[in-house]
Short mmCIF file of C-alpha atoms and ligand atoms in Angstrom, two decimals:
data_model
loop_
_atom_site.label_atom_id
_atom_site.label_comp_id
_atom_site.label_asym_id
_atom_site.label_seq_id
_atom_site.Cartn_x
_atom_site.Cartn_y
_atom_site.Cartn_z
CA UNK T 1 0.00 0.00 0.00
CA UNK T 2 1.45 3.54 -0.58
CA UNK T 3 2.50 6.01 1.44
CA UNK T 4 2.84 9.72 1.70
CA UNK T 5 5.99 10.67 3.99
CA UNK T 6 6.67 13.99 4.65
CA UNK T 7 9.62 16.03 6.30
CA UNK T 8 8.15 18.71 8.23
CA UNK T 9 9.64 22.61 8.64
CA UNK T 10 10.38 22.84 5.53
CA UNK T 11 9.45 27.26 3.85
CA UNK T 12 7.32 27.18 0.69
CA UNK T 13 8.05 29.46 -2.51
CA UNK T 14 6.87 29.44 -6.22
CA UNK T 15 4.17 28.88 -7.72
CA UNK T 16 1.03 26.32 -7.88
CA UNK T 17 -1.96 26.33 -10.71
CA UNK T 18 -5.10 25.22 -9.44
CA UNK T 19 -6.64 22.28 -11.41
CA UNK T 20 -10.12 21.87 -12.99
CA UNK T 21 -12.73 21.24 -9.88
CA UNK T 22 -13.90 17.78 -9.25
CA UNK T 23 -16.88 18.45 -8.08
CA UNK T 24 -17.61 20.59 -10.88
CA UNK T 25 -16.65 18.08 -13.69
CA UNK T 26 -18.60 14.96 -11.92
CA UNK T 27 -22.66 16.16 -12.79
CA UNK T 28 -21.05 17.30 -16.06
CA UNK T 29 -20.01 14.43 -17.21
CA UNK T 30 -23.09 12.70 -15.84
CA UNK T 31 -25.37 15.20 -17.51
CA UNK T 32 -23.13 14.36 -21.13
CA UNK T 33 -25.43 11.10 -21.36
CA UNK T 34 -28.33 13.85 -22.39
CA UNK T 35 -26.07 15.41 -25.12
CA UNK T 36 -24.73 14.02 -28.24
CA UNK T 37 -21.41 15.12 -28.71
CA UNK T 38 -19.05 17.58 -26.05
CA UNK T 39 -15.38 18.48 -25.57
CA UNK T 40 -14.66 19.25 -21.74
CA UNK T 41 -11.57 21.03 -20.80
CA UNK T 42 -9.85 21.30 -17.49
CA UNK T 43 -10.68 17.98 -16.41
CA UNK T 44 -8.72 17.01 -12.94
CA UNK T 45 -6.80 13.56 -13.23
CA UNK T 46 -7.99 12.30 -10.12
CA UNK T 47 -9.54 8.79 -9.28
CA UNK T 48 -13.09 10.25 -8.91
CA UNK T 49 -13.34 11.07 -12.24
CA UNK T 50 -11.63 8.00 -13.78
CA UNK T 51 -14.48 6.07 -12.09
CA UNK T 52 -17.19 8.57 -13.90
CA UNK T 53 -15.61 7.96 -17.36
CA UNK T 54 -15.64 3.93 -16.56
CA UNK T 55 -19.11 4.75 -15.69
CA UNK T 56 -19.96 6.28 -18.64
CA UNK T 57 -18.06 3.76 -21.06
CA UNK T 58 -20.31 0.88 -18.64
CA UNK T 59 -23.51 2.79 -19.98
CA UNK T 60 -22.52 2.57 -23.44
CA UNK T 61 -21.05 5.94 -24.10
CA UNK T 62 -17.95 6.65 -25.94
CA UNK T 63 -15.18 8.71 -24.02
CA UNK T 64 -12.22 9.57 -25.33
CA UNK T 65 -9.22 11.01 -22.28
CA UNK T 66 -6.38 13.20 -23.40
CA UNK T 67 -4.34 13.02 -20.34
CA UNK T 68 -1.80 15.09 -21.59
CA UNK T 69 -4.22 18.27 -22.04
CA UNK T 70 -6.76 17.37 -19.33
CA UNK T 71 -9.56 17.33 -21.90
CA UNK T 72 -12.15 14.45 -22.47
CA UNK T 73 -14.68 13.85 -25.93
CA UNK T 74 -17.76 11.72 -25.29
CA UNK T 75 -20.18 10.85 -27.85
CA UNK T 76 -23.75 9.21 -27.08
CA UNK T 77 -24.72 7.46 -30.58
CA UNK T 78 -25.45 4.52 -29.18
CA UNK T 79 -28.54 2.34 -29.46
CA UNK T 80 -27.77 -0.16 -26.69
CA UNK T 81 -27.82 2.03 -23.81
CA UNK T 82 -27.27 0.32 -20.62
CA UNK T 83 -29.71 2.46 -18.68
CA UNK T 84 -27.93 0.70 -15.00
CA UNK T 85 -25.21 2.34 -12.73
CA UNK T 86 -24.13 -0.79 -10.39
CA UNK T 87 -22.58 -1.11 -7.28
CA UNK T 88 -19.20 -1.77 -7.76
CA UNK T 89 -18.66 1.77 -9.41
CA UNK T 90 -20.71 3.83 -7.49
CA UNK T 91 -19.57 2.49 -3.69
CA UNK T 92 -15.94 3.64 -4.57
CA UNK T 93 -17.91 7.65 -5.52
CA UNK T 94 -21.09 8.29 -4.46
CA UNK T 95 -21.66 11.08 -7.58
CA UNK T 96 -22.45 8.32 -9.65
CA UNK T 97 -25.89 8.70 -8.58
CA UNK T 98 -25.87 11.67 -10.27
CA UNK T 99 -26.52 9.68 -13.61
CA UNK T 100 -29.82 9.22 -12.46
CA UNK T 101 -31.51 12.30 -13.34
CA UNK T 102 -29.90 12.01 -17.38
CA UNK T 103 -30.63 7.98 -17.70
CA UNK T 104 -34.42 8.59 -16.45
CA UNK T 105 -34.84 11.58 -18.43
CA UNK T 106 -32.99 10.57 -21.65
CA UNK T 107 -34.29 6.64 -21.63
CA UNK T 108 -37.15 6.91 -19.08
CA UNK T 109 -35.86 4.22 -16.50
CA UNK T 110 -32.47 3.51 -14.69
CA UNK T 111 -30.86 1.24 -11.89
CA UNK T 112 -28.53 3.07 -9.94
CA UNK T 113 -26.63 1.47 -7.06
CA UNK T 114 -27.39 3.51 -3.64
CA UNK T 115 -24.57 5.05 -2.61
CA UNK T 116 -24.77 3.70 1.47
CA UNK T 117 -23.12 5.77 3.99
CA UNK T 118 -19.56 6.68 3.88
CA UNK T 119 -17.31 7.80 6.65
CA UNK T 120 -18.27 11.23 6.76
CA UNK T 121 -21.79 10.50 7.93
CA UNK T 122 -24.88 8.26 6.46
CA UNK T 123 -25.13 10.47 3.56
CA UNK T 124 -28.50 9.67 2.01
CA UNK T 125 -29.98 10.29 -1.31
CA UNK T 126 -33.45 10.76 -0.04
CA UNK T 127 -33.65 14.42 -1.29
CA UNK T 128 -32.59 13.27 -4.88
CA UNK T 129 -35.64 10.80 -4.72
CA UNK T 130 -37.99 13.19 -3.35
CA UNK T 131 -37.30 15.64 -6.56
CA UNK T 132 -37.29 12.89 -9.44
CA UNK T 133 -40.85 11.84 -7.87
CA UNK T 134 -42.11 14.59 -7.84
CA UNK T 135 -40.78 15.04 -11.70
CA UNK T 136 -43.45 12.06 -12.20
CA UNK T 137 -40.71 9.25 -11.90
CA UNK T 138 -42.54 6.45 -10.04
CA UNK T 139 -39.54 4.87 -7.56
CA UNK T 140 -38.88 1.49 -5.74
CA UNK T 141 -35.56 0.33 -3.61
CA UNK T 142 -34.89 -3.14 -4.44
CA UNK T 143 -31.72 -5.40 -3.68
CA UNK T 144 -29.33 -2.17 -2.57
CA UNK T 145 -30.88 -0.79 -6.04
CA UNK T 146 -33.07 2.37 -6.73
CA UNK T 147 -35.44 1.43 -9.92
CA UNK T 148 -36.83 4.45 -11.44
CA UNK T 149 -39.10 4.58 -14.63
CA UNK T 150 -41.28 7.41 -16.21
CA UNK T 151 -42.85 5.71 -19.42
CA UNK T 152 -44.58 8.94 -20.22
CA UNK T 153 -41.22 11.18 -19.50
CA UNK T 154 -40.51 13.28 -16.62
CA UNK T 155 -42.83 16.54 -16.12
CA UNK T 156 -42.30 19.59 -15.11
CA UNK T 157 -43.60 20.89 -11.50
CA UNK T 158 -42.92 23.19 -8.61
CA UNK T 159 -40.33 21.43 -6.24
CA UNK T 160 -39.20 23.05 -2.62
CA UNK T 161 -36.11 21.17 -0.81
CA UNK T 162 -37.02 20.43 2.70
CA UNK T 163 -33.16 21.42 2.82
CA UNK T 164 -30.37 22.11 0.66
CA UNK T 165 -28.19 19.23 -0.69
CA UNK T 166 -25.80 20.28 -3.92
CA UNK T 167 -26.14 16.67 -5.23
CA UNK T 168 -29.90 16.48 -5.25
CA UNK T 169 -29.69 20.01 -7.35
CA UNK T 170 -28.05 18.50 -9.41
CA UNK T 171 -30.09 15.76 -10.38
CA UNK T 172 -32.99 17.46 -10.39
CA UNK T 173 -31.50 20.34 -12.71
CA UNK T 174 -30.26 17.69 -15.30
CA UNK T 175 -33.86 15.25 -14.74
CA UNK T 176 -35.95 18.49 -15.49
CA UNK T 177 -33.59 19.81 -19.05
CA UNK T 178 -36.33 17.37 -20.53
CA UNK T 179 -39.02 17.06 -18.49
CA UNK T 180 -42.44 18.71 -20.06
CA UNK T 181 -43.31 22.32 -19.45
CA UNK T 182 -41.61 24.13 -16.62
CA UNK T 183 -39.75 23.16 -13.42
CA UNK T 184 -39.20 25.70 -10.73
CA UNK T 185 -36.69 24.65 -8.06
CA UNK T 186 -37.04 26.54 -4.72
CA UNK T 187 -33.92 26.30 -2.20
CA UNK T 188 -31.52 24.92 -4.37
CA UNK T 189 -27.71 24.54 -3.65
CA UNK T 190 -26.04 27.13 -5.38
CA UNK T 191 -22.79 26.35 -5.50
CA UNK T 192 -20.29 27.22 -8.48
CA UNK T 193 -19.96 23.84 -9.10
CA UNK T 194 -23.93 23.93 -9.79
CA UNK T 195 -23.25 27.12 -11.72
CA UNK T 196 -20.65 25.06 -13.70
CA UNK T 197 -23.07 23.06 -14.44
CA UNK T 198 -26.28 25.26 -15.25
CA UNK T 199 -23.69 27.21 -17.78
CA UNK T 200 -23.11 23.61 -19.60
CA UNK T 201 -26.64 22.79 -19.68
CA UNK T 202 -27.33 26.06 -21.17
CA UNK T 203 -24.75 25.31 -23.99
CA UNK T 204 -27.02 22.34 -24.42
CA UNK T 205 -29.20 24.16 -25.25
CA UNK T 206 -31.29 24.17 -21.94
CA UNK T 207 -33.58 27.50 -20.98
CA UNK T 208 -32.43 28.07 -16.98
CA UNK T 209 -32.62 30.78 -15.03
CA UNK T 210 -31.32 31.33 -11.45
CA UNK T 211 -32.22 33.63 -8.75
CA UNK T 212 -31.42 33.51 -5.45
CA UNK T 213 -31.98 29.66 -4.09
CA UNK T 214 -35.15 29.25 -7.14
CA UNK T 215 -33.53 27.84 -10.26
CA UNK T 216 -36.04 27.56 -13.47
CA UNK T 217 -36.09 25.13 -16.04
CA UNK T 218 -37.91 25.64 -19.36
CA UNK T 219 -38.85 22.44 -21.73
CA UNK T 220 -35.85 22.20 -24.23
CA UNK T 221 -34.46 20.78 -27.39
CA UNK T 222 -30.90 19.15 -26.52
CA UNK T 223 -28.66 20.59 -29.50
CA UNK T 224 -26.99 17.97 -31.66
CA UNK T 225 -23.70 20.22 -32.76
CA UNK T 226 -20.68 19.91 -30.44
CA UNK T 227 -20.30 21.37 -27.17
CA UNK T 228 -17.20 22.50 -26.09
CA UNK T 229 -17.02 23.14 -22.74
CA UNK T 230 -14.37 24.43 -19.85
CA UNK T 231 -14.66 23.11 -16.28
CA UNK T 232 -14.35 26.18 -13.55
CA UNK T 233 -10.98 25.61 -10.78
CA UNK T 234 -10.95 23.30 -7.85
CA UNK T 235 -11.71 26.23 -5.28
CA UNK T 236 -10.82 23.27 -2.39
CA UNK T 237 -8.08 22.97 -4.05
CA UNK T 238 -7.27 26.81 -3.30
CA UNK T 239 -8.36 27.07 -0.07
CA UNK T 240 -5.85 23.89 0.74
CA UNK T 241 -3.06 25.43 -0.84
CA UNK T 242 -3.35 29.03 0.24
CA UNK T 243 -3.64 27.05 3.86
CA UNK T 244 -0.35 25.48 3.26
CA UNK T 245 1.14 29.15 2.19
CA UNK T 246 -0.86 30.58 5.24
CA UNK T 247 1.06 28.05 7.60
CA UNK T 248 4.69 28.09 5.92
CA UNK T 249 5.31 30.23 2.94
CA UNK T 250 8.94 31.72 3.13
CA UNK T 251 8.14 34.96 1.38
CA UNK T 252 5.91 34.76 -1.41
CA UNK T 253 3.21 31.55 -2.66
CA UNK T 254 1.34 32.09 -5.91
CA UNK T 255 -1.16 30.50 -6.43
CA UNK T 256 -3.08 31.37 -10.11
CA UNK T 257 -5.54 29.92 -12.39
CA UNK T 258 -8.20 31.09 -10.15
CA UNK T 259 -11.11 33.58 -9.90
CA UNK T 260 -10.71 34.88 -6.21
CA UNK T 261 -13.87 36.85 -6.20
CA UNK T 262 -15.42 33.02 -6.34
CA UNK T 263 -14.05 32.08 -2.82
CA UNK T 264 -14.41 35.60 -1.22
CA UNK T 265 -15.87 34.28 2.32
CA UNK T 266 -12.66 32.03 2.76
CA UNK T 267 -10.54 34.79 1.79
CA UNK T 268 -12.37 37.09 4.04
CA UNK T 269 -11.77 34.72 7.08
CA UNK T 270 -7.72 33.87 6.37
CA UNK T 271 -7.65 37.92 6.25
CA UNK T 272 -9.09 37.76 9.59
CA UNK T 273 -6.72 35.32 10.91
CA UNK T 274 -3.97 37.36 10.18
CA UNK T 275 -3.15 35.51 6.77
CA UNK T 276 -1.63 37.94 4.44
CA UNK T 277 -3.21 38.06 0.82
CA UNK T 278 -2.78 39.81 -2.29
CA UNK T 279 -5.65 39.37 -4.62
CA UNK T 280 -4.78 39.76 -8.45
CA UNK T 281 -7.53 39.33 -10.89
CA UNK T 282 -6.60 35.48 -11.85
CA UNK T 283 -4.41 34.67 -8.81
CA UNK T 284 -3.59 35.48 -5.52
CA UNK T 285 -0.10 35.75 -3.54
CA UNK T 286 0.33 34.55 -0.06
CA UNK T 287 2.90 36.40 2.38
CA UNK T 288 4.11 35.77 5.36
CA UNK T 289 2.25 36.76 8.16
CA UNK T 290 3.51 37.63 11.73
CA UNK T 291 0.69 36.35 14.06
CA UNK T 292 -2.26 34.03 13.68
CA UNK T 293 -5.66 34.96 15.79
CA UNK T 294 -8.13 33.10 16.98
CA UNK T 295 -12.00 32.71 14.62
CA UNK T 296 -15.21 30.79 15.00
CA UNK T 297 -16.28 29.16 11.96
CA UNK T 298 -19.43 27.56 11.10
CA UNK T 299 -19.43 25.72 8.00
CA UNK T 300 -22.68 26.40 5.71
CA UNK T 301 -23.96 25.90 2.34
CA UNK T 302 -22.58 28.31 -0.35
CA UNK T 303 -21.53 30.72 -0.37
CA UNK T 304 -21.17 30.63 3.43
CA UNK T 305 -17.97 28.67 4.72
CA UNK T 306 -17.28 25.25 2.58
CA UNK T 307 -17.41 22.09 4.87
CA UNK T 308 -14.73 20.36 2.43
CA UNK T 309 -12.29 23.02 4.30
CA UNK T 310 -13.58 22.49 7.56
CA UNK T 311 -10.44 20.02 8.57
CA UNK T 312 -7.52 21.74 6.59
CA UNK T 313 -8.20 25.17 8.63
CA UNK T 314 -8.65 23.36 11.70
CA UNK T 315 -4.38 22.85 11.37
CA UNK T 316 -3.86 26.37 10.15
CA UNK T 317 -5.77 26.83 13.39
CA UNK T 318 -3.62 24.95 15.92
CA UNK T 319 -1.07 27.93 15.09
CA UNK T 320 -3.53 30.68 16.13
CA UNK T 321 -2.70 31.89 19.27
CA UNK T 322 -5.89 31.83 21.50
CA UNK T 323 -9.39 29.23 21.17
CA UNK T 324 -10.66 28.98 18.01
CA UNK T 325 -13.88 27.05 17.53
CA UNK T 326 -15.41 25.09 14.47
CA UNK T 327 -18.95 23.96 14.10
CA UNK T 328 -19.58 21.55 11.47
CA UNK T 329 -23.29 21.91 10.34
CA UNK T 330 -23.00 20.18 7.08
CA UNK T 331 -21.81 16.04 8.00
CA UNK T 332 -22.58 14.24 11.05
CA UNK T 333 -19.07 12.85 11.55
CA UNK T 334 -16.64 14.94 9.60
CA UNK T 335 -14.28 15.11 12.76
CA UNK T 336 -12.55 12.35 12.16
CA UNK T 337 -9.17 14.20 11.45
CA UNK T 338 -9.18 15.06 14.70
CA UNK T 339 -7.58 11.96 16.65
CA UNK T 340 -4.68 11.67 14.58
CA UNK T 341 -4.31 15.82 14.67
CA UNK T 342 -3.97 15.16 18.32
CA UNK T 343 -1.33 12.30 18.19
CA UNK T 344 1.10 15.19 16.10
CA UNK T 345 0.55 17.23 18.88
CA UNK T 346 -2.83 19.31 18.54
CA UNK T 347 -4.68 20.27 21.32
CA UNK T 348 -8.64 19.69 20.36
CA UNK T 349 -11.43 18.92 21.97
CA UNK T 350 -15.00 17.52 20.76
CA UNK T 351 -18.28 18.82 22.26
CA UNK T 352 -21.07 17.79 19.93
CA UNK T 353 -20.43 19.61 16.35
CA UNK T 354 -17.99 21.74 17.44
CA UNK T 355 -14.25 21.25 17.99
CA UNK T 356 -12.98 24.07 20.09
CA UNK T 357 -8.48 24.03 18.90
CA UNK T 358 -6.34 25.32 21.19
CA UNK T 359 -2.98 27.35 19.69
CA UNK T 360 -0.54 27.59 19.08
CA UNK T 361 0.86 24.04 19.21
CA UNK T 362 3.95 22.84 18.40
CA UNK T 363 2.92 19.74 16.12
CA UNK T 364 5.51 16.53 15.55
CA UNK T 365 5.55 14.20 12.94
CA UNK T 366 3.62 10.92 13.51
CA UNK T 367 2.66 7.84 11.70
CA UNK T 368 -1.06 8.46 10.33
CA UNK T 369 -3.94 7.45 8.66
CA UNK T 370 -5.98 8.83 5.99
CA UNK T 371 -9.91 8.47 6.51
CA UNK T 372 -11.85 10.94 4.01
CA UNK T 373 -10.19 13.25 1.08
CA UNK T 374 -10.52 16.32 3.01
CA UNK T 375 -9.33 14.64 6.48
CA UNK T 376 -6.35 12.99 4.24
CA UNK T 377 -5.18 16.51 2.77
CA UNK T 378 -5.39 18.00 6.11
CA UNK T 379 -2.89 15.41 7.65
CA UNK T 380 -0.61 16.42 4.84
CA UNK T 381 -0.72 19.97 5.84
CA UNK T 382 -0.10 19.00 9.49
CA UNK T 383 2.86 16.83 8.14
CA UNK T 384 4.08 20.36 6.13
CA UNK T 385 4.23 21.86 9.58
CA UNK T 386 5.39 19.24 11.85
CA UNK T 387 8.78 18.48 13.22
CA UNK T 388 10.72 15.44 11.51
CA UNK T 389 8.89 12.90 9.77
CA UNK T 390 5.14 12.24 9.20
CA UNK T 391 3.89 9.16 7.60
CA UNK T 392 0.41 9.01 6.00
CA UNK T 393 -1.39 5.62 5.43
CA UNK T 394 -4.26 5.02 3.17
CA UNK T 395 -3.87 7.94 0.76
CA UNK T 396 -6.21 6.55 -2.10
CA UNK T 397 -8.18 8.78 -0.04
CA UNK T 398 -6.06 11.75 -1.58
CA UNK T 399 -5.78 10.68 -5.00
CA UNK T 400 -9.59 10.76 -5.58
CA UNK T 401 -9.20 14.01 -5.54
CA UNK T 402 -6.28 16.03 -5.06
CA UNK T 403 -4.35 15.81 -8.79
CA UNK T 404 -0.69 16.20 -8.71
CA UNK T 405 -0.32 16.96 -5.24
CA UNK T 406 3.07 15.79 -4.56
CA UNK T 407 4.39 17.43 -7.38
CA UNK T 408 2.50 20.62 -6.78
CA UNK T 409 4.17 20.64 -3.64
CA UNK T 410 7.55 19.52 -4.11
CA UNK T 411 7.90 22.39 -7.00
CA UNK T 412 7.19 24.63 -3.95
CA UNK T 413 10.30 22.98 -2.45
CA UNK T 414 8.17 21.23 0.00
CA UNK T 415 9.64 17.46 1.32
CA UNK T 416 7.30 15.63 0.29
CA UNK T 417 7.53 11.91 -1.37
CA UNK T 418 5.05 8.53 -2.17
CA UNK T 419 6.61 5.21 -1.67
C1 LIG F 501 -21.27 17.58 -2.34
C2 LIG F 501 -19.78 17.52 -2.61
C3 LIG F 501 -19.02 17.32 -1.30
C4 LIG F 501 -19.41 18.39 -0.29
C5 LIG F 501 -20.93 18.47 -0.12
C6 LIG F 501 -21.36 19.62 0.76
C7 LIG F 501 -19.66 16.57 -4.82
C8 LIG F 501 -19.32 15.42 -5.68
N1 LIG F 501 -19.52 16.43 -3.51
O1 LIG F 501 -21.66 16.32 -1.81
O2 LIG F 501 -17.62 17.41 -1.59
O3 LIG F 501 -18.83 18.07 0.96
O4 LIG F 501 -21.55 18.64 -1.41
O5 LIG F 501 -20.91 20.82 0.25
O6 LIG F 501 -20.03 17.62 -5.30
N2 LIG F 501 -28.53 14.95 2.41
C9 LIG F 501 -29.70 14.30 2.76
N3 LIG F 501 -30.42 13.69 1.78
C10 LIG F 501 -30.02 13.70 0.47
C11 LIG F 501 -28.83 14.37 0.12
C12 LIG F 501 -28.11 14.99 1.13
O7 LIG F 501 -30.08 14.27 3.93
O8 LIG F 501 -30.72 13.13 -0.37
C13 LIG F 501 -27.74 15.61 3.47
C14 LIG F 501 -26.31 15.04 3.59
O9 LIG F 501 -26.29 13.91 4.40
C15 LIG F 501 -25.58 16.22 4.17
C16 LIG F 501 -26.27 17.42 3.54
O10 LIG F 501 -27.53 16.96 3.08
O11 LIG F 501 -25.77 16.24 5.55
C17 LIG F 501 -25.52 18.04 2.37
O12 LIG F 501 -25.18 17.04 1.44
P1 LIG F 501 -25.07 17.34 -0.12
O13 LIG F 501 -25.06 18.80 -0.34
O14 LIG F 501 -26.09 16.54 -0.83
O15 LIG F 501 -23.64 16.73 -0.45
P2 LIG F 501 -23.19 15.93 -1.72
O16 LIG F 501 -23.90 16.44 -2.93
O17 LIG F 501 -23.24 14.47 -1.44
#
């Protein structure tokens, strides 16, 4: 099994480019079952999306990966759909419920595995469901399966989320690009990743509009000429690495292929830590900052504070002088960096969904293991930091969705090395 070992203390400089966002290029690709031919650029090389594209190729699309320029081609001219999604690809990623919405509203039925829990919490798909029913799709759970049909087609209705959930959007949005009439979706997730994917549907040829939390969805004609499309940045891929700059940059980190004005409330909050940042129009430039303070953080949907950064400022927190507090509002057990923070050295205690961190610590290099991508990647900045050596286990965890990290690092003259 591989390893991540890292030698701790060690002053970042240079320069990283943010890749294409996962989470962003997931429902896109899923939603490419509805079109007939599309280009997408800025594709991250990460295991989460390898597992789409097998997906997709399982279904009976055509994909064609150009590694070397992080674009993929997918054509749909097939007959012989396979309208099923089954377990064995969608326990390693739960997006691949996301093909839901396209199967059902391209081919009127599909069996798509159900995701089960995962380590961050039960993570159901409930609020997916609750839209495609209410699109007309009639719904049973058999075997570990969901087994959805609408022989008429979907059809287009009003739809309020009991709460928000950005994968349920999702499905929904890409379900209702066919579905009769009009859909209106009222508190919707409205991510940039769901922006990402309302501006691809529109290329489409889909009729949305957004406003506020109420998306609508006009009736439309999918268009049959070639859509080219570019996926928007990882912004967790940002906020980790303007972390790591925050934590140990010797003078100057730059971090580009970015819009900053996309992750303002992040920005806003490093500011307030003391984090020095220069924001350019397509990058930004970490300095080094004297003194880290204390901040409560509550993480929310967008565009309030991401829960997929929750854990990696929770170490740039152990070096703020004072008690900083975290609430997690989003997952039921997203803590789970925690233990092993505390065996480098963090002091961090637990009371319900908050984790109050005490700072600054002095952290020291430990053997570790990985549990969840975000968890994983914040172990790795707590390795940056630490004295001597730190040794992460399990780090399939990282490569589902972190691409190039070593290297991104190591160019940064960071210690960092897989064996
Ligand atoms: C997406 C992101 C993930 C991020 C999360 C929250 C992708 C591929 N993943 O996950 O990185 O951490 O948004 O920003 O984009 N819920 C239900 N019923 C449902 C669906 C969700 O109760 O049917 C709950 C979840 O358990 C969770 C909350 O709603 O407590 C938010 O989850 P959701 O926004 O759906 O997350 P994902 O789309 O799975």
């Amino acid at each position: 099994m591989q390893k991540l070992i890292i030698k701790g203390k060690k002053e970042l400089s240079g320069k990283i480019s943010i890749s294409g966002s996962k989470n962003s290029t997931l429902p896109i690709l899923a939603a490419s079952i509805l079109a007939k031919n599309v280009k997408i650029k800025n594709i991250p090389l990460v295991k989460d999306i390898f597992t789409m594209i097998e997906l997709l190729n399982f279904i009976g699309l055509k994909t064609k990966l150009v590694k070397k320029k992080n674009f993929i081609e997918i054509s749909n001219n097939n007959k012989n759909i396979n309208t099923l999604a089954p377990y064995k690809l969608v326990k390693t990623m739960r997006a691949g419920v996301l093909v839901l919405g396209s199967l059902l509203s391209k081919y009127k039925k599909a069996k798509v595995s159900l995701p089960g829990g995962c380590a961050i919490g039960s993570r159901p798909v409930d609020l997916h469901l609750f839209a495609l029913k209410k699109l007309g799709a009639k719904i049973k759970i058999k075997d570990g399966y969901i087994l959805a049909e609408a022989k008429k087609g979907l059809k287009g209705t009003k739809i309020k989320f009991p709460s928000i959930s950005v994968g349920a959007t999702e499905n929904a949005l890409i379900a209702a690009f066919k579905a009769k009439g009009t859909t209106i979706l009222k508190n919707c997730a409205i991510e940039p990743e769901i922006k990402d994917l309302i501006s691809f549907l529109k290329k489409l040829g889909a009729n949305i509009y957004l406003k506020g939390r109420t998306i609508l969805i006009k009736e439309s004609k999918i268009k049959s000429s070639k859509i080219i499309h570019q996926v928007i940045f990882d912004r967790i891929e940002l906020g980790t690495y303007m972390i790591a700059g925050a934590l140990l940059v010797k003078k100057n980190l730059i971090i580009d292929k970015i819009d900053p004005t996309i992750v303002k409330s992040e920005i806003d909050i490093l500011k307030r830590i003391g984090v020095k940042i220069i924001q350019k129009k397509k990058s930004v430039i970490i300095k080094k900052s004297k003194k880290l303070k204390k901040i409560n953080i509550i993480t929310k949907p967008y565009p309030g504070f991401p829960t997929d950064l929750q854990a990696q400022f929770m170490v740039l927190l152990t070096q703020a002088n004072g008690v900083s507090k975290i609430k997690e509002n989003i997952f039921e057990n997203r803590f789970m960096h925690v233990p092993e923070l505390k065996r480098m050295g963090a002091q961090i205690q637990i009371k319900d969904k908050t984790a109050l961190i005490k700072g600054p610590s002095k952290l020291a290099g430990a053997e570790v293991m990985a549990t969840d991508l975000r968890a994983s990647v914040s172990l790795v900045l707590a390795g940056l930091i630490a004295e001597n050596r730190t040794v992460i286990n399990r780090i399939y965890h990282l490569d589902r969705g972190y691409e190039f990290l070593e290297s991104k690092l190591k160019n940064c003259k960071a210690a960092i090395k897989r064996v």
